[in-house]
CSV table of N, CA and C in Angstrom, one decimal:
chain,number,residue,atom,x,y,z
A,6,MET,N,18.7,2.2,-11.1
A,6,MET,CA,17.2,3.4,-10.8
A,6,MET,C,16.7,2.4,-12.2
A,7,LYS,N,15.0,2.5,-12.1
A,7,LYS,CA,13.9,1.8,-12.6
A,7,LYS,C,12.8,2.9,-13.0
A,8,ILE,N,12.5,2.7,-13.9
A,8,ILE,CA,10.9,3.9,-14.7
A,8,ILE,C,10.3,2.6,-14.9
A,9,ARG,N,8.9,2.9,-14.5
A,9,ARG,CA,7.7,1.9,-14.4
A,9,ARG,C,6.4,2.9,-14.5
A,10,LYS,N,6.0,2.6,-16.0
A,10,LYS,CA,4.2,3.4,-15.8
A,10,LYS,C,3.6,3.0,-14.6
A,11,GLY,N,2.5,3.6,-14.4
A,11,GLY,CA,2.0,3.4,-13.1
A,11,GLY,C,0.5,3.6,-13.0
A,12,GLY,N,-0.3,3.7,-12.1
A,12,GLY,CA,-1.3,3.2,-12.8
A,12,GLY,C,-2.7,3.9,-11.1
A,13,ALA,N,-3.8,3.8,-11.5
A,13,ALA,CA,-4.2,4.1,-10.1
A,13,ALA,C,-3.8,3.7,-8.6
A,14,GLU,N,-3.7,2.6,-8.7
A,14,GLU,CA,-3.3,2.2,-7.6
A,14,GLU,C,-1.9,2.3,-6.8
A,15,ASP,N,-1.0,3.5,-7.3
A,15,ASP,CA,0.5,3.9,-7.9
A,15,ASP,C,-0.2,5.5,-6.2
A,16,LEU,N,-1.1,5.7,-6.7
A,16,LEU,CA,-2.0,7.4,-6.1
A,16,LEU,C,-1.5,7.2,-4.3
A,17,PRO,N,-1.2,6.3,-3.5
A,17,PRO,CA,-0.7,6.6,-2.4
A,17,PRO,C,0.9,6.7,-2.2
A,18,ALA,N,1.6,6.0,-3.1
A,18,ALA,CA,2.9,6.5,-3.4
A,18,ALA,C,3.3,7.1,-3.7
A,19,ILE,N,2.2,7.7,-4.8
A,19,ILE,CA,2.3,9.4,-5.3
A,19,ILE,C,2.2,10.4,-4.4
A,20,LEU,N,1.2,10.2,-3.5
A,20,LEU,CA,1.0,11.1,-2.8
A,20,LEU,C,2.1,11.2,-1.6
A,21,ALA,N,2.7,10.2,-1.1
A,21,ALA,CA,3.8,10.3,-0.4
A,21,ALA,C,5.0,10.9,-0.9
A,22,ILE,N,5.2,10.4,-2.3
A,22,ILE,CA,6.3,11.3,-3.0
A,22,ILE,C,5.6,12.9,-2.9
A,23,LEU,N,4.7,13.7,-3.3
A,23,LEU,CA,4.5,14.8,-2.6
A,23,LEU,C,4.8,15.2,-1.7
A,24,ASP,N,4.2,14.9,-0.8
A,24,ASP,CA,3.7,15.1,0.7
A,24,ASP,C,5.7,14.9,1.2
A,25,SER,N,6.4,14.2,0.7
A,25,SER,CA,8.5,14.1,0.7
A,25,SER,C,8.4,15.3,0.6
A,26,ALA,N,8.2,15.8,-1.0
A,26,ALA,CA,9.0,17.0,-1.5
A,26,ALA,C,8.9,18.4,-0.8
A,27,VAL,N,7.2,18.7,-0.6
A,27,VAL,CA,6.4,19.5,0.8
A,27,VAL,C,7.4,19.5,1.8
A,28,VAL,N,7.8,18.5,2.8
A,28,VAL,CA,8.9,18.6,3.5
A,28,VAL,C,9.7,19.5,3.6
A,29,TRP,N,10.7,18.9,2.7
A,29,TRP,CA,11.9,18.7,1.7
A,29,TRP,C,12.1,20.4,1.8
A,30,LEU,N,11.0,21.0,0.6
A,30,LEU,CA,11.5,22.4,0.5
A,30,LEU,C,10.8,23.4,1.3
A,31,ASN,N,9.8,22.7,2.1
A,31,ASN,CA,9.6,23.6,3.7
A,31,ASN,C,11.2,23.5,4.2
A,32,GLY,N,12.0,22.5,4.5
A,32,GLY,CA,13.0,22.5,5.0
A,32,GLY,C,13.8,23.7,4.7
A,33,LYS,N,14.0,24.0,3.3
A,33,LYS,CA,14.5,25.4,2.5
A,33,LYS,C,14.2,26.1,2.7
A,34,GLY,N,13.0,26.2,3.9
A,34,GLY,CA,12.7,27.9,3.7
A,34,GLY,C,11.6,28.2,2.3
A,35,ILE,N,11.2,27.2,2.0
A,35,ILE,CA,10.7,27.5,0.4
A,35,ILE,C,8.9,27.1,0.9
A,36,THR,N,8.4,28.2,1.2
A,36,THR,CA,6.9,27.7,1.5
A,36,THR,C,5.7,27.9,0.4
A,37,ALA,N,6.3,28.7,-0.3
A,37,ALA,CA,5.8,29.5,-1.2
A,37,ALA,C,5.1,28.5,-2.3
A,38,GLN,N,5.9,27.3,-2.7
A,38,GLN,CA,6.1,26.6,-3.6
A,38,GLN,C,4.7,25.7,-3.6
A,39,TRP,N,4.9,24.7,-3.4
A,39,TRP,CA,3.7,24.1,-2.4
A,39,TRP,C,3.0,23.8,-1.3
A,40,GLY,N,3.2,25.8,-0.2
A,40,GLY,CA,2.7,25.4,1.1
A,40,GLY,C,3.2,24.5,1.8
A,41,THR,N,2.3,24.7,2.6
A,41,THR,CA,3.0,23.8,4.1
A,41,THR,C,2.1,22.9,4.0
A,42,GLU,N,1.2,22.1,3.9
A,42,GLU,CA,0.5,21.2,4.1
A,42,GLU,C,0.7,20.0,3.5
A,43,SER,N,0.4,19.1,3.6
A,43,SER,CA,1.2,17.1,2.8
A,43,SER,C,-0.6,18.1,1.7
A,44,PHE,N,0.7,17.4,0.6
A,44,PHE,CA,-0.7,16.8,-0.2
A,44,PHE,C,-2.3,15.6,0.2
A,45,SER,N,-1.5,14.5,0.8
A,45,SER,CA,-2.6,14.0,1.5
A,45,SER,C,-3.2,14.3,2.4
A,46,GLY,N,-3.5,15.6,3.0
A,46,GLY,CA,-3.9,16.2,3.8
A,46,GLY,C,-4.8,16.7,3.8
A,47,ARG,N,-4.8,17.3,1.7
A,47,ARG,CA,-6.2,18.4,1.2
A,47,ARG,C,-6.6,17.6,0.5
A,48,PRO,N,-8.0,17.3,1.0
A,48,PRO,CA,-9.0,16.4,-0.1
A,48,PRO,C,-9.0,17.1,-1.3
A,49,LYS,N,-8.8,18.6,-2.0
A,49,LYS,CA,-8.5,18.9,-3.2
A,49,LYS,C,-7.7,19.0,-3.4
A,50,ALA,N,-6.4,18.9,-3.3
A,50,ALA,CA,-5.1,18.5,-3.5
A,50,ALA,C,-5.3,16.8,-4.4
A,51,VAL,N,-5.8,15.7,-2.9
A,51,VAL,CA,-6.0,14.7,-3.4
A,51,VAL,C,-6.6,14.4,-4.6
A,52,GLU,N,-7.8,15.2,-4.9
A,52,GLU,CA,-8.8,15.0,-6.5
A,52,GLU,C,-8.1,15.5,-7.5
A,53,GLN,N,-7.4,16.8,-7.5
A,53,GLN,CA,-6.3,17.2,-8.3
A,53,GLN,C,-5.6,16.2,-8.9
A,54,VAL,N,-4.2,15.5,-7.9
A,54,VAL,CA,-3.4,14.3,-8.7
A,54,VAL,C,-4.2,13.1,-8.9
A,55,GLU,N,-5.4,13.3,-8.6
A,55,GLU,CA,-6.1,11.7,-8.9
A,55,GLU,C,-6.9,12.0,-10.5
A,56,ARG,N,-6.6,13.1,-10.7
A,56,ARG,CA,-7.5,13.5,-11.8
A,56,ARG,C,-6.2,13.5,-12.8
A,57,THR,N,-6.0,14.3,-12.7
A,57,THR,CA,-4.3,14.3,-13.5
A,57,THR,C,-3.7,13.2,-13.8
A,58,MET,N,-3.4,12.3,-13.0
A,58,MET,CA,-3.6,11.2,-13.3
A,58,MET,C,-4.3,10.0,-14.4
A,59,SER,N,-5.3,10.4,-14.2
A,59,SER,CA,-6.3,9.5,-14.7
A,59,SER,C,-6.2,10.4,-16.1
A,60,GLU,N,-5.8,11.7,-16.8
A,60,GLU,CA,-5.8,12.5,-18.1
A,60,GLU,C,-4.6,12.2,-18.3
A,61,GLY,N,-3.7,11.3,-17.5
A,61,GLY,CA,-2.3,10.8,-18.4
A,61,GLY,C,-1.9,9.7,-18.1
A,62,ASP,N,-0.8,9.7,-18.4
A,62,ASP,CA,0.5,8.8,-18.0
A,62,ASP,C,1.2,8.7,-16.4
A,63,PRO,N,0.9,8.2,-15.6
A,63,PRO,CA,2.0,8.5,-14.6
A,63,PRO,C,3.1,7.5,-14.6
A,64,TRP,N,3.9,8.1,-14.2
A,64,TRP,CA,5.5,7.4,-14.2
A,64,TRP,C,6.4,7.1,-12.6
A,65,ILE,N,6.4,6.1,-12.6
A,65,ILE,CA,7.2,6.0,-11.2
A,65,ILE,C,8.7,5.8,-11.1
A,66,VAL,N,9.9,6.2,-10.8
A,66,VAL,CA,11.2,5.8,-10.7
A,66,VAL,C,11.2,4.8,-9.5
A,67,GLU,N,11.9,3.3,-9.4
A,67,GLU,CA,12.5,3.3,-8.5
A,67,GLU,C,13.8,2.9,-7.9
A,68,ILE,N,14.5,3.3,-7.1
A,68,ILE,CA,15.6,2.7,-6.5
A,68,ILE,C,15.4,2.0,-5.6
A,69,ASP,N,16.1,0.8,-5.8
A,69,ASP,CA,16.0,-0.7,-4.9
A,69,ASP,C,14.9,-0.6,-4.5
A,70,GLY,N,13.8,-0.8,-5.3
A,70,GLY,CA,12.5,-1.4,-5.2
A,70,GLY,C,11.6,-0.2,-4.2
A,71,VAL,N,12.3,1.3,-3.9
A,71,VAL,CA,11.3,2.1,-3.4
A,71,VAL,C,11.3,3.4,-4.3
A,72,PRO,N,9.9,3.5,-4.4
A,72,PRO,CA,9.4,4.6,-4.9
A,72,PRO,C,10.6,6.3,-4.5
A,73,ALA,N,11.0,6.7,-5.8
A,73,ALA,CA,11.7,8.0,-5.3
A,73,ALA,C,11.4,9.0,-6.3
A,74,GLY,N,10.7,9.1,-7.0
A,74,GLY,CA,10.8,10.2,-8.1
A,74,GLY,C,8.9,9.9,-8.8
A,75,THR,N,8.6,10.8,-9.3
A,75,THR,CA,7.1,10.5,-10.0
A,75,THR,C,6.9,11.5,-11.3
A,76,VAL,N,6.5,11.1,-12.3
A,76,VAL,CA,6.2,12.5,-13.3
A,76,VAL,C,4.1,11.9,-13.6
A,77,THR,N,3.7,12.7,-14.2
A,77,THR,CA,2.2,12.8,-15.0
A,77,THR,C,2.7,13.6,-16.1
A,78,LEU,N,2.7,12.3,-17.5
A,78,LEU,CA,2.7,13.1,-18.7
A,78,LEU,C,1.4,13.0,-19.3
A,79,THR,N,0.6,14.5,-19.6
A,79,THR,CA,-0.5,14.8,-20.1
A,79,THR,C,-0.9,15.5,-21.6
A,80,PRO,N,-1.6,15.3,-22.9
A,80,PRO,CA,-1.3,15.9,-23.4
A,80,PRO,C,-2.0,17.1,-23.8
A,81,HIS,N,-1.7,17.8,-22.3
A,81,HIS,CA,-1.9,19.0,-22.1
A,81,HIS,C,-1.7,19.7,-21.0
A,82,PRO,N,-1.3,21.1,-20.6
A,82,PRO,CA,-1.3,21.7,-19.9
A,82,PRO,C,-2.5,21.7,-18.5
A,83,GLY,N,-2.5,22.2,-16.8
A,83,GLY,CA,-3.4,22.1,-16.1
A,83,GLY,C,-4.0,23.3,-16.6
A,84,GLN,N,-5.3,23.6,-15.4
A,84,GLN,CA,-5.7,24.7,-15.7
A,84,GLN,C,-5.7,26.0,-16.1
A,85,TYR,N,-4.9,26.7,-15.9
A,85,TYR,CA,-4.0,27.7,-15.5
A,85,TYR,C,-3.0,28.5,-17.1
A,86,ILE,N,-3.0,27.0,-17.9
A,86,ILE,CA,-2.3,26.7,-19.2
A,86,ILE,C,-2.9,27.3,-20.4
A,87,GLU,N,-2.9,27.9,-21.4
A,87,GLU,CA,-3.3,27.9,-22.4
A,87,GLU,C,-2.2,26.8,-22.7
A,88,PRO,N,-3.4,25.5,-23.9
A,88,PRO,CA,-2.7,25.0,-24.6
A,88,PRO,C,-2.1,25.3,-25.7
A,89,ALA,N,-1.2,24.3,-26.5
A,89,ALA,CA,-0.3,25.2,-26.8
A,89,ALA,C,-1.3,24.6,-28.8
A,90,THR,N,-1.2,25.5,-29.6
A,90,THR,CA,-1.4,25.4,-31.1
A,90,THR,C,-1.2,23.8,-31.4
A,91,GLU,N,-0.4,22.7,-30.6
A,91,GLU,CA,0.2,22.2,-32.3
A,91,GLU,C,0.5,20.9,-30.9
A,92,PRO,N,-0.1,19.9,-30.8
A,92,PRO,CA,0.3,18.4,-30.0
A,92,PRO,C,1.4,18.8,-28.8
A,93,GLU,N,1.2,18.3,-28.3
A,93,GLU,CA,1.9,18.3,-26.8
A,93,GLU,C,1.9,17.7,-25.7
A,94,VAL,N,3.6,17.1,-25.2
A,94,VAL,CA,3.2,16.5,-23.9
A,94,VAL,C,3.9,17.4,-22.8
A,95,TYR,N,3.1,17.2,-21.7
A,95,TYR,CA,2.9,18.1,-20.9
A,95,TYR,C,3.6,17.8,-19.6
A,96,VAL,N,5.2,18.1,-18.5
A,96,VAL,CA,5.3,17.1,-17.5
A,96,VAL,C,4.1,18.0,-16.5
A,97,ARG,N,3.8,17.2,-15.5
A,97,ARG,CA,2.7,17.2,-14.6
A,97,ARG,C,3.2,16.6,-13.3
A,98,LEU,N,2.9,17.4,-12.1
A,98,LEU,CA,3.6,16.7,-10.6
A,98,LEU,C,5.1,15.9,-10.7
A,99,LEU,N,5.4,16.4,-11.2
A,99,LEU,CA,7.3,15.7,-11.2
A,99,LEU,C,7.1,16.6,-10.0
A,100,ALA,N,8.1,14.9,-8.9
A,100,ALA,CA,8.8,15.4,-7.9
A,100,ALA,C,9.7,14.2,-7.5
A,101,THR,N,10.4,14.3,-6.5
A,101,THR,CA,11.2,13.3,-6.4
A,101,THR,C,11.6,13.7,-4.6
A,102,ASP,N,11.2,12.2,-4.0
A,102,ASP,CA,10.9,12.1,-2.7
A,102,ASP,C,12.3,12.1,-2.1
A,103,ALA,N,12.3,12.8,-0.5
A,103,ALA,CA,13.6,13.6,-0.2
A,103,ALA,C,14.7,12.8,0.4
A,104,ARG,N,14.3,11.9,0.1
A,104,ARG,CA,15.0,10.9,1.1
A,104,ARG,C,16.3,10.7,-0.6
A,105,PHE,N,15.9,10.8,-1.7
A,105,PHE,CA,16.5,10.9,-3.5
A,105,PHE,C,17.1,11.9,-3.7
A,106,HIS,N,16.9,13.1,-3.3
A,106,HIS,CA,17.3,14.2,-3.5
A,106,HIS,C,19.1,14.0,-3.9
A,107,GLY,N,19.2,14.5,-5.6
A,107,GLY,CA,20.9,14.5,-5.5
A,107,GLY,C,21.2,12.6,-6.2
A,108,HIS,N,20.4,12.2,-6.6
A,108,HIS,CA,20.5,10.9,-7.2
A,108,HIS,C,20.1,10.8,-8.6
A,109,GLY,N,19.6,12.3,-9.6
A,109,GLY,CA,19.5,12.1,-10.6
A,109,GLY,C,18.3,12.0,-11.2
A,110,VAL,N,16.7,11.5,-9.5
A,110,VAL,CA,15.8,10.9,-10.1
A,110,VAL,C,15.3,11.7,-11.2
A,111,GLY,N,14.8,13.9,-10.9
A,111,GLY,CA,14.3,14.2,-11.7
A,111,GLY,C,14.5,14.3,-13.4
A,112,ALA,N,16.3,14.1,-13.2
A,112,ALA,CA,16.8,14.2,-14.2
A,112,ALA,C,16.4,12.6,-15.3
A,113,ALA,N,16.7,12.3,-14.9
A,113,ALA,CA,15.8,10.3,-15.0
A,113,ALA,C,14.6,10.6,-15.5
A,114,LEU,N,13.7,10.9,-14.8
A,114,LEU,CA,11.9,11.1,-15.0
A,114,LEU,C,12.5,12.2,-16.2
A,115,LEU,N,13.3,13.6,-17.1
A,115,LEU,CA,12.4,14.6,-18.0
A,115,LEU,C,12.9,13.8,-19.1
A,116,ALA,N,14.2,13.0,-18.8
A,116,ALA,CA,14.9,12.3,-20.1
A,116,ALA,C,13.9,11.5,-20.8
A,117,HIS,N,13.0,10.4,-19.7
A,117,HIS,CA,11.6,9.6,-20.0
A,117,HIS,C,11.0,10.3,-21.0
A,118,ALA,N,10.3,11.6,-20.4
A,118,ALA,CA,9.2,12.4,-21.0
A,118,ALA,C,10.2,13.0,-22.6
A,119,GLU,N,11.1,13.0,-22.7
A,119,GLU,CA,11.9,13.1,-24.0
A,119,GLU,C,11.1,11.9,-24.6
A,120,ALA,N,12.2,11.0,-23.9
A,120,ALA,CA,11.6,9.5,-24.9
A,120,ALA,C,10.3,9.1,-25.3
A,121,GLU,N,9.5,9.2,-24.6
A,121,GLU,CA,7.8,9.5,-24.6
A,121,GLU,C,7.4,10.0,-25.7
A,122,THR,N,7.8,11.1,-25.0
A,122,THR,CA,7.2,12.8,-26.6
A,122,THR,C,7.6,12.1,-27.7
A,123,ARG,N,8.9,11.8,-28.4
A,123,ARG,CA,9.4,11.4,-29.4
A,123,ARG,C,8.6,10.1,-29.9
A,124,ARG,N,8.3,9.0,-29.2
A,124,ARG,CA,7.7,7.9,-28.9
A,124,ARG,C,6.8,8.2,-29.5
A,125,GLN,N,5.9,9.0,-29.1
A,125,GLN,CA,4.4,9.7,-29.3
A,125,GLN,C,4.2,10.1,-31.0
A,126,GLY,N,5.6,10.7,-31.6
A,126,GLY,CA,6.2,11.4,-32.4
A,126,GLY,C,5.2,12.7,-32.7
A,127,VAL,N,5.8,13.3,-31.6
A,127,VAL,CA,5.2,14.8,-30.2
A,127,VAL,C,6.3,15.7,-30.5
A,128,SER,N,6.7,16.7,-31.2
A,128,SER,CA,8.0,17.3,-31.4
A,128,SER,C,7.8,18.5,-30.2
A,129,LEU,N,6.6,18.7,-29.2
A,129,LEU,CA,6.7,19.9,-28.4
A,129,LEU,C,6.5,19.2,-27.1
A,130,LEU,N,7.4,19.4,-25.8
A,130,LEU,CA,7.3,19.2,-24.8
A,130,LEU,C,7.5,20.3,-23.7
A,131,ARG,N,6.5,20.8,-22.8
A,131,ARG,CA,6.4,21.6,-22.1
A,131,ARG,C,6.3,21.2,-20.6
A,132,VAL,N,6.6,22.0,-19.2
A,132,VAL,CA,6.5,22.1,-18.3
A,132,VAL,C,5.8,23.2,-17.6
A,133,ASP,N,5.7,23.6,-16.7
A,133,ASP,CA,5.6,24.5,-15.6
A,133,ASP,C,5.7,24.7,-14.4
A,134,CYS,N,6.5,26.0,-13.7
A,134,CYS,CA,6.6,25.5,-12.2
A,134,CYS,C,6.7,27.0,-11.7
A,135,PHE,N,7.5,26.9,-10.6
A,135,PHE,CA,7.0,27.9,-9.4
A,135,PHE,C,8.5,28.8,-10.2
A,136,ALA,N,7.8,29.9,-9.9
A,136,ALA,CA,8.8,31.0,-10.5
A,136,ALA,C,9.6,32.0,-9.5
A,137,GLY,N,9.3,31.5,-8.2
A,137,GLY,CA,9.5,32.4,-7.1
A,137,GLY,C,10.9,31.5,-6.6
A,138,SER,N,11.4,31.9,-5.7
A,138,SER,CA,13.1,31.3,-5.1
A,138,SER,C,14.0,31.7,-6.1
A,139,GLU,N,14.1,32.9,-6.3
A,139,GLU,CA,15.4,33.9,-7.3
A,139,GLU,C,15.3,32.3,-8.2
A,140,GLY,N,14.1,32.1,-8.9
A,140,GLY,CA,14.1,31.6,-10.4
A,140,GLY,C,15.5,30.2,-10.1
A,141,ARG,N,15.7,29.6,-9.0
A,141,ARG,CA,16.2,28.2,-8.9
A,141,ARG,C,15.7,27.3,-9.6
A,142,LEU,N,14.1,26.9,-9.7
A,142,LEU,CA,13.6,25.4,-10.5
A,142,LEU,C,13.5,26.2,-11.8
A,143,ILE,N,13.3,27.0,-12.2
A,143,ILE,CA,13.2,27.6,-13.9
A,143,ILE,C,14.9,27.2,-13.9
A,144,ALA,N,16.2,27.9,-13.5
A,144,ALA,CA,17.5,27.3,-13.7
A,144,ALA,C,17.4,25.8,-14.1
A,145,TYR,N,16.6,25.0,-13.5
A,145,TYR,CA,16.9,23.8,-13.3
A,145,TYR,C,16.8,23.6,-14.3
A,146,TYR,N,15.1,23.6,-14.9
A,146,TYR,CA,14.3,23.3,-16.0
A,146,TYR,C,15.3,23.7,-17.3
A,147,GLU,N,16.2,24.8,-17.4
A,147,GLU,CA,17.1,25.7,-17.7
A,147,GLU,C,18.5,24.4,-17.9
A,148,ARG,N,18.9,24.1,-17.5
A,148,ARG,CA,20.3,22.9,-17.1
A,148,ARG,C,19.4,21.9,-17.9
A,149,GLN,N,18.4,21.3,-18.0
A,149,GLN,CA,18.3,20.1,-18.5
A,149,GLN,C,17.1,20.4,-20.1
A,150,GLY,N,17.6,21.5,-20.3
A,150,GLY,CA,17.5,22.1,-21.9
A,150,GLY,C,16.0,22.7,-22.3
A,151,PHE,N,15.4,23.3,-21.4
A,151,PHE,CA,13.8,23.4,-21.5
A,151,PHE,C,14.6,24.7,-22.0
A,152,THR,N,13.4,25.6,-22.7
A,152,THR,CA,13.7,27.2,-22.7
A,152,THR,C,12.3,27.8,-22.0
A,153,ARG,N,12.2,29.3,-21.8
A,153,ARG,CA,11.3,30.3,-20.9
A,153,ARG,C,10.8,30.7,-22.1
A,154,THR,N,9.1,30.4,-22.5
A,154,THR,CA,8.1,31.3,-22.7
A,154,THR,C,7.6,31.9,-22.2
A,155,GLU,N,6.2,31.6,-22.1
A,155,GLU,CA,5.5,32.9,-21.1
A,155,GLU,C,5.4,32.5,-19.5
A,156,GLU,N,5.4,33.2,-19.0
A,156,GLU,CA,5.2,33.7,-17.4
A,156,GLU,C,4.3,33.8,-16.9
A,157,PHE,N,3.5,33.9,-15.9
A,157,PHE,CA,2.1,33.2,-15.2
A,157,PHE,C,1.6,33.8,-14.1
A,158,VAL,N,0.8,34.2,-13.8
A,158,VAL,CA,0.5,34.5,-11.7
A,158,VAL,C,-0.9,34.0,-12.0
A,159,VAL,N,-0.9,32.8,-10.6
A,159,VAL,CA,-2.4,32.8,-10.1
A,159,VAL,C,-2.8,32.9,-9.0
A,160,GLY,N,-3.4,34.1,-8.6
A,160,GLY,CA,-3.1,35.1,-7.5
A,160,GLY,C,-1.8,34.9,-7.4
A,161,ASP,N,-1.0,35.3,-5.9
A,161,ASP,CA,-0.1,35.8,-6.1
A,161,ASP,C,1.2,34.6,-5.9
A,162,TRP,N,1.1,33.6,-6.7
A,162,TRP,CA,1.5,32.4,-7.1
A,162,TRP,C,2.5,32.8,-8.5
A,163,PRO,N,3.8,33.1,-8.6
A,163,PRO,CA,4.0,33.4,-9.9
A,163,PRO,C,5.0,32.4,-10.3
A,164,GLY,N,4.3,31.7,-11.8
A,164,GLY,CA,4.8,30.5,-12.8
A,164,GLY,C,5.9,31.2,-13.7
A,165,GLN,N,6.0,30.3,-14.8
A,165,GLN,CA,6.8,30.1,-15.7
A,165,GLN,C,6.8,28.9,-16.3
A,166,VAL,N,6.3,28.8,-17.9
A,166,VAL,CA,6.6,27.9,-19.0
A,166,VAL,C,7.2,28.0,-19.5
A,167,LEU,N,8.2,26.9,-19.6
A,167,LEU,CA,9.1,26.3,-20.1
A,167,LEU,C,9.0,25.4,-21.4
A,168,GLU,N,10.1,25.1,-22.6
A,168,GLU,CA,9.5,24.3,-23.0
A,168,GLU,C,10.8,23.0,-24.3
A,169,ARG,N,10.5,22.3,-24.5
A,169,ARG,CA,12.0,22.1,-25.2
A,169,ARG,C,11.5,21.5,-26.5
A,170,ARG,N,11.7,21.6,-27.9
A,170,ARG,CA,11.5,21.0,-28.7
A,170,ARG,C,12.6,19.6,-29.4
A,171,PHE,N,11.6,19.0,-30.1
A,171,PHE,CA,12.4,17.5,-30.8
A,171,PHE,C,12.5,18.0,-32.3
């Protein structure tokens, strides 16, 4: 498993990972998290991914040279979350390609996010996630060392912000 810095040229790979995650989620009966349509098939979603990538640092995990997961680290959250009152690193677009679930890709990316946060001299790492599906994603982040902070709702989409301090 290798983690490398990504760039604008990685947009197709990142969209493919996100599309694969949608298919995987839908196969588990989870349609409310990211919907049922691919990211790459929705122009506004593609624009959002491009914008997020340009606002921060995209990272790609490769397994045997194949993109297996991605995360983009930004200095602020997305539009629905209030920025922190101190410097922060925000985890965005974290996803694992369905072919690599169970290989520790997400945990490796979150460990990398921690290392990058520390390297920048920042003590706050935050993430937000889907709070539906019995809170399974919240529990995942808690197992990775994050603590719940505020809840939020966008339309009928329930979310949870979590943080780690160093």
